[in-house]
GROMACS .gro file of C-alpha atoms in nm:
model
  148
    1MET     CA    1  19.478   5.542   7.846
    2GLY     CA    2  19.202   5.367   7.646
    3THR     CA    3  18.830   5.372   7.691
    4ASN     CA    4  18.648   5.100   7.876
    5PRO     CA    5  18.499   4.862   7.615
    6ALA     CA    6  18.178   4.817   7.817
    7ILE     CA    7  18.124   5.194   7.833
    8GLU     CA    8  18.197   5.231   7.463
    9THR     CA    9  17.949   4.953   7.378
   10GLU     CA   10  17.685   5.122   7.595
   11ARG     CA   11  17.746   5.457   7.424
   12ILE     CA   12  17.712   5.304   7.079
   13ALA     CA   13  17.389   5.131   7.184
   14ALA     CA   14  17.248   5.463   7.310
   15VAL     CA   15  17.339   5.638   6.984
   16ASP     CA   16  17.178   5.358   6.784
   17ALA     CA   17  16.863   5.375   6.999
   18ASP     CA   18  16.840   5.753   6.947
   19ASN     CA   19  16.890   5.713   6.572
   20ARG     CA   20  16.617   5.447   6.548
   21LEU     CA   21  16.384   5.668   6.751
   22ILE     CA   22  16.456   5.967   6.527
   23GLN     CA   23  16.384   5.759   6.216
   24ARG     CA   24  16.048   5.659   6.365
   25CYS     CA   25  15.973   6.024   6.447
   26LEU     CA   26  16.054   6.128   6.092
   27ALA     CA   27  15.824   5.851   5.965
   28GLY     CA   28  15.538   6.009   6.163
   29ASP     CA   29  15.523   5.771   6.459
   30ALA     CA   30  15.360   5.973   6.740
   31SER     CA   31  15.462   5.725   7.010
   32ALA     CA   32  15.827   5.765   6.903
   33TRP     CA   33  15.795   6.142   6.947
   34GLU     CA   34  15.652   6.089   7.296
   35ASP     CA   35  15.941   5.856   7.379
   36LEU     CA   36  16.195   6.107   7.249
   37VAL     CA   37  16.048   6.388   7.460
   38ARG     CA   38  16.018   6.164   7.767
   39MET     CA   39  16.381   6.051   7.734
   40HIS     CA   40  16.537   6.391   7.685
   41SER     CA   41  16.308   6.643   7.857
   42PRO     CA   42  16.452   6.597   8.210
   43ARG     CA   43  16.798   6.700   8.087
   44ILE     CA   44  16.661   6.997   7.889
   45TYR     CA   45  16.443   7.107   8.181
   46GLY     CA   46  16.746   7.089   8.412
   47ILE     CA   47  16.953   7.306   8.181
   48ALA     CA   48  16.670   7.557   8.142
   49TYR     CA   49  16.608   7.564   8.517
   50ARG     CA   50  16.974   7.630   8.594
   51PHE     CA   51  16.969   7.908   8.336
   52THR     CA   52  16.646   8.078   8.449
   53GLY     CA   53  16.610   7.982   8.814
   54SER     CA   54  16.235   7.955   8.756
   55GLY     CA   55  16.036   7.634   8.726
   56GLN     CA   56  15.769   7.795   8.508
   57ASN     CA   57  16.022   7.955   8.272
   58ALA     CA   58  16.217   7.628   8.254
   59HIS     CA   59  15.898   7.440   8.168
   60ASP     CA   60  15.807   7.692   7.896
   61LEU     CA   61  16.158   7.687   7.752
   62THR     CA   62  16.165   7.307   7.754
   63GLN     CA   63  15.844   7.303   7.551
   64GLU     CA   64  15.988   7.561   7.312
   65VAL     CA   65  16.303   7.350   7.265
   66PHE     CA   66  16.096   7.049   7.165
   67LEU     CA   67  15.887   7.262   6.929
   68ARG     CA   68  16.210   7.367   6.760
   69VAL     CA   69  16.328   7.006   6.753
   70PHE     CA   70  15.996   6.897   6.600
   71ARG     CA   71  16.031   7.160   6.326
   72SER     CA   72  16.396   7.091   6.251
   73LEU     CA   73  16.445   6.719   6.323
   74LYS     CA   74  16.475   6.654   5.950
   75ASN     CA   75  16.796   6.864   5.960
   76PHE     CA   76  16.963   6.635   6.214
   77ARG     CA   77  17.240   6.433   6.047
   78ALA     CA   78  17.304   6.119   6.249
   79GLY     CA   79  17.634   6.046   6.077
   80GLU     CA   80  17.785   6.377   6.188
   81GLY     CA   81  17.714   6.369   6.559
   82SER     CA   82  17.499   6.237   6.838
   83PHE     CA   83  17.144   6.349   6.898
   84PRO     CA   84  17.205   6.464   7.260
   85VAL     CA   85  17.482   6.696   7.138
   86TRP     CA   86  17.256   6.837   6.862
   87LEU     CA   87  16.972   6.875   7.112
   88GLY     CA   88  17.210   7.058   7.346
   89ARG     CA   89  17.296   7.303   7.069
   90VAL     CA   90  16.928   7.365   6.996
   91THR     CA   91  16.874   7.423   7.368
   92ARG     CA   92  17.172   7.655   7.402
   93ASN     CA   93  17.061   7.863   7.103
   94LEU     CA   94  16.709   7.896   7.242
   95LEU     CA   95  16.840   7.999   7.584
   96VAL     CA   96  17.064   8.262   7.426
   97ASP     CA   97  16.765   8.394   7.230
   98HIS     CA   98  16.559   8.397   7.551
   99TYR     CA   99  16.832   8.583   7.738
  100ARG     CA  100  16.861   8.848   7.467
  101LYS     CA  101  16.484   8.897   7.453
  102SER     CA  102  16.446   8.911   7.831
  103LYS     CA  103  16.739   9.152   7.855
  104ALA     CA  104  16.571   9.383   7.603
  105ASP     CA  105  16.239   9.346   7.789
  106ARG     CA  106  16.407   9.435   8.119
  107ALA     CA  107  16.568   9.742   7.965
  108THR     CA  108  16.237   9.855   7.814
  109ALA     CA  109  16.055   9.793   8.142
  110GLY     CA  110  16.314  10.003   8.325
  111ARG     CA  111  16.267  10.297   8.091
  112THR     CA  112  15.888  10.265   8.115
  113CYS     CA  113  15.908  10.256   8.493
  114GLN     CA  114  16.127  10.567   8.501
  115ALA     CA  115  15.894  10.754   8.269
  116GLY     CA  116  15.594  10.643   8.474
  117LEU     CA  117  15.753  10.767   8.797
  118TRP     CA  118  15.830  11.098   8.631
  119ARG     CA  119  15.467  11.141   8.520
  120LEU     CA  120  15.339  11.035   8.862
  121SER     CA  121  15.575  11.271   9.037
  122ARG     CA  122  15.437  11.561   8.836
  123HIS     CA  123  15.080  11.491   8.953
  124PRO     CA  124  15.000  11.759   9.216
  125ASN     CA  125  14.820  11.528   9.458
  126TYR     CA  126  15.051  11.230   9.441
  127PHE     CA  127  15.350  11.347   9.642
  128GLY     CA  128  15.199  11.655   9.799
  129ASP     CA  129  15.479  11.887   9.913
  130ALA     CA  130  15.744  11.654   9.780
  131THR     CA  131  15.646  11.725   9.417
  132ALA     CA  132  15.874  12.023   9.386
  133TRP     CA  133  16.157  11.835   9.553
  134TRP     CA  134  16.106  11.531   9.325
  135GLY     CA  135  16.124  11.752   9.017
  136MET     CA  136  16.485  11.840   9.102
  137PHE     CA  137  16.602  11.481   9.048
  138VAL     CA  138  16.771  11.369   8.733
  139ILE     CA  139  16.635  11.059   8.566
  140ALA     CA  140  16.886  10.867   8.360
  141SER     CA  141  16.780  10.655   8.068
  142ASP     CA  142  17.034  10.471   7.853
  143ASN     CA  143  17.321  10.681   7.991
  144ASN     CA  144  17.147  11.003   7.884
  145ALA     CA  145  17.039  11.222   8.172
  146ARG     CA  146  16.783  11.498   8.176
  147ARG     CA  147  16.668  11.734   8.443
  148ILE     CA  148  16.300  11.724   8.522
   0.00000   0.00000   0.00000
């Protein structure tokens, strides 16, 4: 089963257009950069949105992807692959970094919240009669438990 010649011709034309655009970007053509972002940002935004489920986070991550692309475009080697594939790798790596950072932030926030509840529970006027009862609970943090 061979490929459709019309589709193959279209793919080659798209790769050539991306390569010409990248060469213009590397030469300092600001309008080429705008064209590059305009062409590829809907796809990157879509990936980021599916990953985060948040329009604002997807927008921020899309901007961060293009900042990374701007800084590292000189490392793109047109002869070794297509620009959309390279851009997808940059996007994937940024999303993995974002996930790791947000996971660490969530874990830290959880520990802070637990510690804050413990301090609040010890305040004599906060829970009233329930303060003594609250002090009997065990708060777990990172699989280590302690009795309050």
